[in-house]
Amino acid sequence: MEGMEYRKEFASYGKRITLLWGAFIVCLVFTATISMWLGSIVGDRVAFILVSSAVQNVCVFMLPAFLVAYFITAQPVSFLGLTSRVSWRQVLFVIGVVVLSMPALNYIVYLNEAIDLPDSPIEEWLRSTEAAARAVTDELMKADSAGMLVMTVLVAGVLTGLGEELFFRGAQQRIFMLRGINGHVAVWVTAIIFSLLHFQFYGFIPRMLLGAFFGYLAWKGGSLWLPIIAHALNNSLAVVFGGMSHQGVASMQWLNTCGVPSDGDFPFMALLSAVATAAFIVCGKKLLVGGAVVK
């Protein structure tokens, strides 16, 4: 970033990466310990999941990001890309891409889940981790009140979007780019790491694509608030659609599966969604580049 001064003690790429991931591992162990303690005092299962998720986002993702930014520069908030404002046009651009791409993304999710690996201990482990993650998600989707749905959106949607973007795009991708790594490489490598750390192989490809989208928003838009908004919106829509679908709202059930064709049908809606999204990005990308205003 122009005009930013970096501390000489952490000028090397190796020290920056070691600090980021060292803090991540320490905080992960700490969070696991805290979660075990929370499990013994929080009786309600959904409340426990929400509290544990909130602690994880703050401790595992936000804290290491701010810590590494603090040691790298005396301007940690600017380093993470949080001092740049975004315009309403940029926000509308982000919303447009998220909404237009939903059918295409649903189809990619369907294709990824349909991958059939040869029977092996690894395949069994992948399936079991996927089932465990889905079980947790299903429990969150069973919100039986508007208040619980709002809390789920705030934690699984907004807080998760903020925490993960601070770590992956604010810190990790920024460190890659300061190393002189090509921007496209930095975006895609970060997206791969982002998807891998969710430990869900049968959702790896769509999550990687989302991570790349968030990365380009941070890079080309010049502000971390753009990927935060996109990430929070994507997660929040999934929570709302999933929650209302569990309550039997037919329209929400359709939104969860739009783009996925019936057996043997051609995925017209998914293809149309992909084309419309690409056209929207090409036509609107000028709104993104150079659109952020530094305070």
mmCIF file of C-alpha atoms in Angstrom, residues 6-279:
data_model
loop_
_atom_site.group_PDB
_atom_site.id
_atom_site.type_symbol
_atom_site.label_atom_id
_atom_site.label_comp_id
_atom_site.label_asym_id
_atom_site.label_seq_id
_atom_site.Cartn_x
_atom_site.Cartn_y
_atom_site.Cartn_z
ATOM 1 C CA TYR A 6 6.624 -1.412 7.509
ATOM 2 C CA ARG A 7 8.526 -2.544 10.586
ATOM 3 C CA LYS A 8 12.031 -3.777 9.722
ATOM 4 C CA GLU A 9 11.818 -6.579 12.303
ATOM 5 C CA PHE A 10 9.064 -8.253 10.261
ATOM 6 C CA ALA A 11 10.137 -7.266 6.782
ATOM 7 C CA SER A 12 10.796 -10.843 5.661
ATOM 8 C CA TYR A 13 8.078 -12.939 4.075
ATOM 9 C CA GLY A 14 9.015 -15.952 6.207
ATOM 10 C CA LYS A 15 8.510 -14.110 9.499
ATOM 11 C CA ARG A 16 5.139 -12.749 8.385
ATOM 12 C CA ILE A 17 3.790 -16.139 7.308
ATOM 13 C CA THR A 18 5.196 -17.859 10.406
ATOM 14 C CA LEU A 19 3.587 -15.284 12.672
ATOM 15 C CA LEU A 20 0.210 -15.523 10.929
ATOM 16 C CA TRP A 21 -0.027 -19.312 10.925
ATOM 17 C CA GLY A 22 1.680 -19.701 14.283
ATOM 18 C CA ALA A 23 -0.931 -17.424 15.832
ATOM 19 C CA PHE A 24 -3.652 -19.335 13.945
ATOM 20 C CA ILE A 25 -2.550 -22.693 15.400
ATOM 21 C CA VAL A 26 -2.178 -21.356 18.954
ATOM 22 C CA CYS A 27 -5.574 -19.674 18.790
ATOM 23 C CA LEU A 28 -7.136 -22.805 17.285
ATOM 24 C CA VAL A 29 -5.927 -24.921 20.216
ATOM 25 C CA PHE A 30 -7.138 -22.263 22.659
ATOM 26 C CA THR A 31 -10.538 -22.130 20.963
ATOM 27 C CA ALA A 32 -10.879 -25.920 21.027
ATOM 28 C CA THR A 33 -10.241 -25.837 24.782
ATOM 29 C CA ILE A 34 -12.755 -23.045 25.296
ATOM 30 C CA SER A 35 -15.344 -24.908 23.216
ATOM 31 C CA MET A 36 -14.984 -27.991 25.419
ATOM 32 C CA TRP A 37 -15.633 -25.820 28.456
ATOM 33 C CA LEU A 38 -18.591 -24.129 26.775
ATOM 34 C CA GLY A 39 -20.052 -27.537 25.991
ATOM 35 C CA SER A 40 -20.245 -28.281 29.701
ATOM 36 C CA ILE A 41 -22.112 -25.084 30.620
ATOM 37 C CA VAL A 42 -24.284 -24.311 27.572
ATOM 38 C CA GLY A 43 -27.165 -26.770 27.546
ATOM 39 C CA ASP A 44 -28.911 -25.743 24.333
ATOM 40 C CA ARG A 45 -27.228 -27.310 21.284
ATOM 41 C CA VAL A 46 -27.955 -24.468 18.849
ATOM 42 C CA ALA A 47 -26.840 -21.844 21.369
ATOM 43 C CA PHE A 48 -23.612 -23.797 21.903
ATOM 44 C CA ILE A 49 -22.917 -23.914 18.152
ATOM 45 C CA LEU A 50 -23.528 -20.173 17.802
ATOM 46 C CA VAL A 51 -21.361 -19.233 20.799
ATOM 47 C CA SER A 52 -18.563 -21.586 19.683
ATOM 48 C CA SER A 53 -18.710 -20.169 16.147
ATOM 49 C CA ALA A 54 -18.506 -16.617 17.469
ATOM 50 C CA VAL A 55 -15.492 -17.476 19.645
ATOM 51 C CA GLN A 56 -13.832 -19.225 16.713
ATOM 52 C CA ASN A 57 -14.296 -16.264 14.377
ATOM 53 C CA VAL A 58 -12.894 -13.810 16.897
ATOM 54 C CA CYS A 59 -10.009 -15.917 18.215
ATOM 55 C CA VAL A 60 -8.963 -18.068 15.249
ATOM 56 C CA PHE A 61 -9.426 -15.584 12.410
ATOM 57 C CA MET A 62 -9.675 -11.991 13.639
ATOM 58 C CA LEU A 63 -7.017 -12.094 16.359
ATOM 59 C CA PRO A 64 -4.194 -13.570 14.195
ATOM 60 C CA ALA A 65 -5.030 -11.142 11.372
ATOM 61 C CA PHE A 66 -4.803 -8.086 13.626
ATOM 62 C CA LEU A 67 -1.749 -9.498 15.413
ATOM 63 C CA VAL A 68 0.267 -9.999 12.224
ATOM 64 C CA ALA A 69 -0.867 -6.621 10.872
ATOM 65 C CA TYR A 70 0.240 -4.939 14.114
ATOM 66 C CA PHE A 71 3.718 -6.470 13.943
ATOM 67 C CA ILE A 72 4.137 -5.734 10.234
ATOM 68 C CA THR A 73 3.188 -2.058 10.358
ATOM 69 C CA ALA A 74 2.196 0.742 12.699
ATOM 70 C CA GLN A 75 -0.977 1.075 10.579
ATOM 71 C CA PRO A 76 -2.604 -2.347 11.046
ATOM 72 C CA VAL A 77 -6.139 -1.247 10.181
ATOM 73 C CA SER A 78 -4.971 0.248 6.893
ATOM 74 C CA PHE A 79 -2.837 -2.823 6.181
ATOM 75 C CA LEU A 80 -5.921 -5.035 6.428
ATOM 76 C CA GLY A 81 -7.812 -2.784 4.006
ATOM 77 C CA LEU A 82 -10.355 -1.503 6.513
ATOM 78 C CA THR A 83 -9.747 2.222 6.110
ATOM 79 C CA SER A 84 -11.036 2.374 2.545
ATOM 80 C CA ARG A 85 -14.673 3.234 2.006
ATOM 81 C CA VAL A 86 -16.766 1.798 -0.793
ATOM 82 C CA SER A 87 -19.426 3.418 -2.944
ATOM 83 C CA TRP A 88 -23.050 2.364 -3.213
ATOM 84 C CA ARG A 89 -22.415 1.440 -6.828
ATOM 85 C CA GLN A 90 -19.741 -0.997 -5.720
ATOM 86 C CA VAL A 91 -22.084 -2.491 -3.123
ATOM 87 C CA LEU A 92 -24.802 -2.892 -5.763
ATOM 88 C CA PHE A 93 -22.225 -4.531 -8.042
ATOM 89 C CA VAL A 94 -21.396 -7.052 -5.311
ATOM 90 C CA ILE A 95 -25.070 -7.763 -4.621
ATOM 91 C CA GLY A 96 -25.721 -8.199 -8.336
ATOM 92 C CA VAL A 97 -22.933 -10.763 -8.755
ATOM 93 C CA VAL A 98 -24.008 -12.734 -5.661
ATOM 94 C CA VAL A 99 -27.657 -12.895 -6.750
ATOM 95 C CA LEU A 100 -27.036 -13.575 -10.447
ATOM 96 C CA SER A 101 -24.546 -16.345 -9.721
ATOM 97 C CA MET A 102 -26.791 -18.314 -7.347
ATOM 98 C CA PRO A 103 -28.219 -20.807 -9.885
ATOM 99 C CA ALA A 104 -24.781 -21.440 -11.405
ATOM 100 C CA LEU A 105 -23.253 -21.891 -7.965
ATOM 101 C CA ASN A 106 -26.050 -24.254 -6.922
ATOM 102 C CA TYR A 107 -25.282 -26.394 -9.961
ATOM 103 C CA ILE A 108 -21.553 -26.398 -9.209
ATOM 104 C CA VAL A 109 -22.350 -27.474 -5.639
ATOM 105 C CA TYR A 110 -24.490 -30.278 -7.063
ATOM 106 C CA LEU A 111 -21.690 -31.412 -9.407
ATOM 107 C CA ASN A 112 -19.090 -31.298 -6.627
ATOM 108 C CA GLU A 113 -21.299 -33.337 -4.295
ATOM 109 C CA ALA A 114 -21.861 -35.895 -7.070
ATOM 110 C CA ILE A 115 -18.151 -36.728 -7.348
ATOM 111 C CA ASP A 116 -17.797 -40.436 -6.640
ATOM 112 C CA LEU A 117 -14.391 -41.432 -5.314
ATOM 113 C CA PRO A 118 -13.188 -45.038 -5.119
ATOM 114 C CA ASP A 119 -13.967 -46.733 -1.807
ATOM 115 C CA SER A 120 -11.104 -46.163 0.604
ATOM 116 C CA PRO A 121 -10.444 -44.991 4.176
ATOM 117 C CA ILE A 122 -9.820 -41.493 2.780
ATOM 118 C CA GLU A 123 -13.171 -41.462 0.969
ATOM 119 C CA GLU A 124 -14.920 -42.645 4.148
ATOM 120 C CA TRP A 125 -13.215 -39.887 6.140
ATOM 121 C CA LEU A 126 -14.212 -37.258 3.578
ATOM 122 C CA ARG A 127 -17.817 -38.448 3.661
ATOM 123 C CA SER A 128 -17.891 -38.513 7.461
ATOM 124 C CA THR A 129 -16.498 -34.983 7.804
ATOM 125 C CA GLU A 130 -19.001 -33.777 5.207
ATOM 126 C CA ALA A 131 -21.858 -35.458 7.075
ATOM 127 C CA ALA A 132 -20.725 -33.950 10.385
ATOM 128 C CA ALA A 133 -20.556 -30.463 8.885
ATOM 129 C CA ARG A 134 -23.976 -30.897 7.275
ATOM 130 C CA ALA A 135 -25.447 -32.068 10.590
ATOM 131 C CA VAL A 136 -24.219 -28.907 12.313
ATOM 132 C CA THR A 137 -25.612 -26.763 9.493
ATOM 133 C CA ASP A 138 -28.967 -28.560 9.661
ATOM 134 C CA GLU A 139 -29.188 -27.852 13.390
ATOM 135 C CA LEU A 140 -28.594 -24.155 12.767
ATOM 136 C CA MET A 141 -31.214 -24.153 10.017
ATOM 137 C CA LYS A 142 -33.891 -25.345 12.442
ATOM 138 C CA ALA A 143 -34.321 -21.939 14.038
ATOM 139 C CA ASP A 144 -37.786 -21.963 15.557
ATOM 140 C CA SER A 145 -38.112 -18.218 16.095
ATOM 141 C CA ALA A 146 -37.327 -14.967 14.315
ATOM 142 C CA GLY A 147 -34.911 -14.048 17.104
ATOM 143 C CA MET A 148 -32.900 -17.244 16.682
ATOM 144 C CA LEU A 149 -32.829 -16.774 12.903
ATOM 145 C CA VAL A 150 -31.454 -13.245 13.369
ATOM 146 C CA MET A 151 -28.775 -14.536 15.761
ATOM 147 C CA THR A 152 -27.797 -17.239 13.276
ATOM 148 C CA VAL A 153 -27.493 -14.650 10.490
ATOM 149 C CA LEU A 154 -25.357 -12.402 12.701
ATOM 150 C CA VAL A 155 -22.967 -15.203 13.665
ATOM 151 C CA ALA A 156 -22.904 -17.565 10.653
ATOM 152 C CA GLY A 157 -23.426 -14.749 8.158
ATOM 153 C CA VAL A 158 -22.001 -11.428 9.281
ATOM 154 C CA LEU A 159 -19.389 -12.429 11.878
ATOM 155 C CA THR A 160 -18.083 -15.338 9.817
ATOM 156 C CA GLY A 161 -17.808 -13.116 6.746
ATOM 157 C CA LEU A 162 -15.893 -10.509 8.730
ATOM 158 C CA GLY A 163 -13.569 -12.958 10.495
ATOM 159 C CA GLU A 164 -12.645 -15.106 7.511
ATOM 160 C CA GLU A 165 -12.084 -12.119 5.229
ATOM 161 C CA LEU A 166 -9.795 -10.457 7.756
ATOM 162 C CA PHE A 167 -7.656 -13.584 7.912
ATOM 163 C CA PHE A 168 -7.643 -14.798 4.313
ATOM 164 C CA ARG A 169 -7.951 -11.670 2.187
ATOM 165 C CA GLY A 170 -6.888 -9.021 4.717
ATOM 166 C CA ALA A 171 -3.793 -10.816 6.024
ATOM 167 C CA GLN A 172 -2.884 -13.907 3.964
ATOM 168 C CA GLN A 173 -3.527 -12.486 0.491
ATOM 169 C CA ARG A 174 -1.940 -9.158 1.435
ATOM 170 C CA ILE A 175 1.225 -10.924 2.639
ATOM 171 C CA PHE A 176 1.392 -12.852 -0.641
ATOM 172 C CA MET A 177 1.122 -9.642 -2.652
ATOM 173 C CA LEU A 178 3.751 -7.843 -0.556
ATOM 174 C CA ARG A 179 6.043 -10.761 -1.369
ATOM 175 C CA GLY A 180 5.759 -9.733 -5.015
ATOM 176 C CA ILE A 181 3.629 -12.719 -5.994
ATOM 177 C CA ASN A 182 1.442 -12.106 -9.049
ATOM 178 C CA GLY A 183 -1.977 -10.825 -7.978
ATOM 179 C CA HIS A 184 -3.907 -13.566 -9.767
ATOM 180 C CA VAL A 185 -1.708 -16.247 -8.203
ATOM 181 C CA ALA A 186 -2.136 -14.676 -4.756
ATOM 182 C CA VAL A 187 -5.916 -14.607 -5.177
ATOM 183 C CA TRP A 188 -6.226 -18.229 -6.317
ATOM 184 C CA VAL A 189 -3.708 -19.710 -3.875
ATOM 185 C CA THR A 190 -5.485 -17.923 -1.028
ATOM 186 C CA ALA A 191 -8.829 -19.194 -2.342
ATOM 187 C CA ILE A 192 -7.510 -22.772 -2.372
ATOM 188 C CA ILE A 193 -6.213 -22.452 1.201
ATOM 189 C CA PHE A 194 -9.530 -20.891 2.219
ATOM 190 C CA SER A 195 -11.488 -23.827 0.793
ATOM 191 C CA LEU A 196 -9.109 -26.484 2.106
ATOM 192 C CA LEU A 197 -9.370 -25.190 5.672
ATOM 193 C CA HIS A 198 -13.109 -25.853 5.681
ATOM 194 C CA PHE A 199 -12.302 -29.589 5.400
ATOM 195 C CA GLN A 200 -15.272 -30.235 3.122
ATOM 196 C CA PHE A 201 -14.069 -31.904 -0.085
ATOM 197 C CA TYR A 202 -17.589 -32.198 -1.496
ATOM 198 C CA GLY A 203 -17.939 -28.431 -1.313
ATOM 199 C CA PHE A 204 -14.348 -27.586 -2.241
ATOM 200 C CA ILE A 205 -14.859 -26.270 -5.783
ATOM 201 C CA PRO A 206 -17.746 -23.817 -5.169
ATOM 202 C CA ARG A 207 -16.061 -22.559 -1.999
ATOM 203 C CA MET A 208 -12.792 -22.039 -3.886
ATOM 204 C CA LEU A 209 -14.638 -20.064 -6.583
ATOM 205 C CA LEU A 210 -16.281 -17.909 -3.931
ATOM 206 C CA GLY A 211 -12.878 -17.382 -2.310
ATOM 207 C CA ALA A 212 -11.435 -16.240 -5.641
ATOM 208 C CA PHE A 213 -14.343 -13.823 -6.093
ATOM 209 C CA PHE A 214 -13.727 -12.394 -2.620
ATOM 210 C CA GLY A 215 -10.017 -12.134 -3.408
ATOM 211 C CA TYR A 216 -10.568 -10.164 -6.603
ATOM 212 C CA LEU A 217 -12.955 -7.847 -4.784
ATOM 213 C CA ALA A 218 -10.255 -7.108 -2.202
ATOM 214 C CA TRP A 219 -7.525 -6.692 -4.805
ATOM 215 C CA LYS A 220 -9.299 -4.744 -7.525
ATOM 216 C CA GLY A 221 -11.658 -2.858 -5.241
ATOM 217 C CA GLY A 222 -8.907 -1.760 -2.862
ATOM 218 C CA SER A 223 -11.038 -2.296 0.230
ATOM 219 C CA LEU A 224 -11.626 -5.314 2.444
ATOM 220 C CA TRP A 225 -15.196 -4.141 3.024
ATOM 221 C CA LEU A 226 -16.218 -5.383 -0.427
ATOM 222 C CA PRO A 227 -15.377 -9.060 0.179
ATOM 223 C CA ILE A 228 -16.732 -8.763 3.723
ATOM 224 C CA ILE A 229 -20.065 -7.580 2.321
ATOM 225 C CA ALA A 230 -20.078 -10.286 -0.361
ATOM 226 C CA HIS A 231 -19.120 -13.053 2.075
ATOM 227 C CA ALA A 232 -21.629 -11.949 4.716
ATOM 228 C CA LEU A 233 -24.385 -11.627 2.107
ATOM 229 C CA ASN A 234 -23.687 -15.078 0.636
ATOM 230 C CA ASN A 235 -23.682 -16.749 4.055
ATOM 231 C CA SER A 236 -26.713 -14.809 5.306
ATOM 232 C CA LEU A 237 -28.786 -15.712 2.245
ATOM 233 C CA ALA A 238 -27.856 -19.373 2.754
ATOM 234 C CA VAL A 239 -28.975 -19.156 6.397
ATOM 235 C CA VAL A 240 -32.276 -17.440 5.561
ATOM 236 C CA PHE A 241 -33.082 -19.711 2.612
ATOM 237 C CA GLY A 242 -32.084 -22.809 4.556
ATOM 238 C CA GLY A 243 -33.951 -21.787 7.690
ATOM 239 C CA MET A 244 -37.175 -20.912 5.906
ATOM 240 C CA SER A 245 -36.879 -24.021 3.759
ATOM 241 C CA HIS A 246 -36.808 -26.121 6.931
ATOM 242 C CA GLN A 247 -39.972 -24.308 7.986
ATOM 243 C CA GLY A 248 -41.656 -25.516 4.793
ATOM 244 C CA VAL A 249 -41.678 -22.271 2.785
ATOM 245 C CA ALA A 250 -41.899 -23.620 -0.787
ATOM 246 C CA SER A 251 -40.330 -20.584 -2.479
ATOM 247 C CA MET A 252 -37.258 -20.827 -0.266
ATOM 248 C CA GLN A 253 -36.915 -24.528 -1.039
ATOM 249 C CA TRP A 254 -36.849 -23.626 -4.731
ATOM 250 C CA LEU A 255 -34.176 -20.962 -4.220
ATOM 251 C CA ASN A 256 -31.950 -23.563 -2.586
ATOM 252 C CA THR A 257 -32.096 -25.770 -5.671
ATOM 253 C CA CYS A 258 -32.627 -23.351 -8.577
ATOM 254 C CA GLY A 259 -30.099 -24.100 -11.294
ATOM 255 C CA VAL A 260 -29.995 -27.822 -10.511
ATOM 256 C CA PRO A 261 -31.802 -29.634 -13.347
ATOM 257 C CA SER A 262 -33.955 -32.725 -13.015
ATOM 258 C CA ASP A 263 -32.287 -35.992 -13.993
ATOM 259 C CA GLY A 264 -31.429 -35.976 -17.676
ATOM 260 C CA ASP A 265 -32.354 -32.310 -18.252
ATOM 261 C CA PHE A 266 -29.910 -29.733 -19.599
ATOM 262 C CA PRO A 267 -28.872 -27.133 -16.951
ATOM 263 C CA PHE A 268 -30.302 -24.142 -18.841
ATOM 264 C CA MET A 269 -30.814 -21.981 -15.754
ATOM 265 C CA ALA A 270 -27.293 -22.634 -14.486
ATOM 266 C CA LEU A 271 -25.814 -21.818 -17.894
ATOM 267 C CA LEU A 272 -27.896 -18.641 -18.185
ATOM 268 C CA SER A 273 -26.798 -17.654 -14.686
ATOM 269 C CA ALA A 274 -23.119 -18.175 -15.537
ATOM 270 C CA VAL A 275 -23.402 -16.125 -18.751
ATOM 271 C CA ALA A 276 -25.357 -13.337 -17.039
ATOM 272 C CA THR A 277 -22.868 -13.209 -14.168
ATOM 273 C CA ALA A 278 -19.885 -13.036 -16.526
ATOM 274 C CA ALA A 279 -21.543 -10.283 -18.586
#
